[in-house]
């Protein structure tokens, strides 16, 4: 199951664990990604908290936690190859994994068709 | 597209990194028509303009170009500009965001001494990169032997242009002043050459930063002097001796005694960029300055920056820290440029 936020994060949920990244639309808006910094492993985040920073050539942007939970790991591949975020935003360019504290938070989020419709209005 | 100085400007076409690399490897075409072009004419034009800038303009040979600065009475910088001698007149290129103010400043201060003509009917294209001469030479063979920082009137593909061998990327290249109604045709002709790709404002900024060149409004402004900005080289021997430009007392005094702070290259050790307005401290955490331009350098393959630090802490190799999102990231003061200049020396 995959869900999306209005801030262009996605979360793919498998049981109690969600994998989080930014959408293809978001990477296109950012341009070339040159650096990604994920918050500390073990940190507890509330939905909407700042969870990571993504830096493109032009600017730094915040990535917010789509759900509440505890950070399990960051994507180690992004340290050497942050451009994966551009090349494969919904796959190899994931940012971090989170243990969901409150799966009900997913109910208020967009599914893929809803997100695509939302992007169409931007 | 992005708003810039009242214009809608292309930020990027294929992506900033790809465009940046294309300029370093081949030939990049920039539309810089937003910049202000003007002519200052009259037998006294060079001497008159010398009352507003510290550059030696009387010593400028016909067809030679000089980079100089409008200064104010406090020694601050109002704008940076390119001045080309053309016969008994001068051709000027100034920054887009400053052009109205610059033109008003000249019109007011030089009234009766020289005539300012604003060339609002001319566009400006920059063709930059190691293959720029091959490309332009195909359309105007006389462009090939031109020396760096010289200008000539050339017919380019049948269009009368004023061609300068100059630019702001650190690479060899040209700036082509062209009648506005012929600019699109010339741009399309240049873009049709296999070596050429269009490049936007984003890569223009990363290229100039790697080349260690100042961006007006970021690295230099009315709060910085030419000496602090490491632009003392723009003040010729005669002007140092004679002064006669706004802020000369402050500037020449700083030249003698040394400024309290200096613009330097700054290199974060890690991978995180440190951007403009980032605080710079010494290794002990004491604030010693601020970054004025910073980001990712595609040719360097990592973060690069420039900024002002206290002169005592500004030595090459000095250890510094950059305060980024609350963390003190290690780095060093380094010599500029980050990417070696590859200007054409005829």
Coordinates of C-alpha atoms in Angstrom, one line a residue, chain A residues 5 15 27-28 33 36 42 46 54 56 69 74 100 113:
Chain A
X5 CA 1.1 13.8 1.2
X15 CA 2.9 -4.3 8.1
X27 CA 12.4 15.5 -7.6
X28 CA 11.5 17.2 -10.9
X33 CA 19.8 16.3 -5.9
X36 CA 20.4 14.0 1.5
X42 CA 15.9 5.7 16.7
X46 CA 5.3 13.0 15.0
X54 CA 17.2 17.2 0.7
X56 CA 19.5 20.2 -4.8
X69 CA 6.8 6.7 14.4
X74 CA 18.2 5.8 6.5
X100 CA 4.4 3.3 12.4
X113 CA -4.9 8.3 -8.3

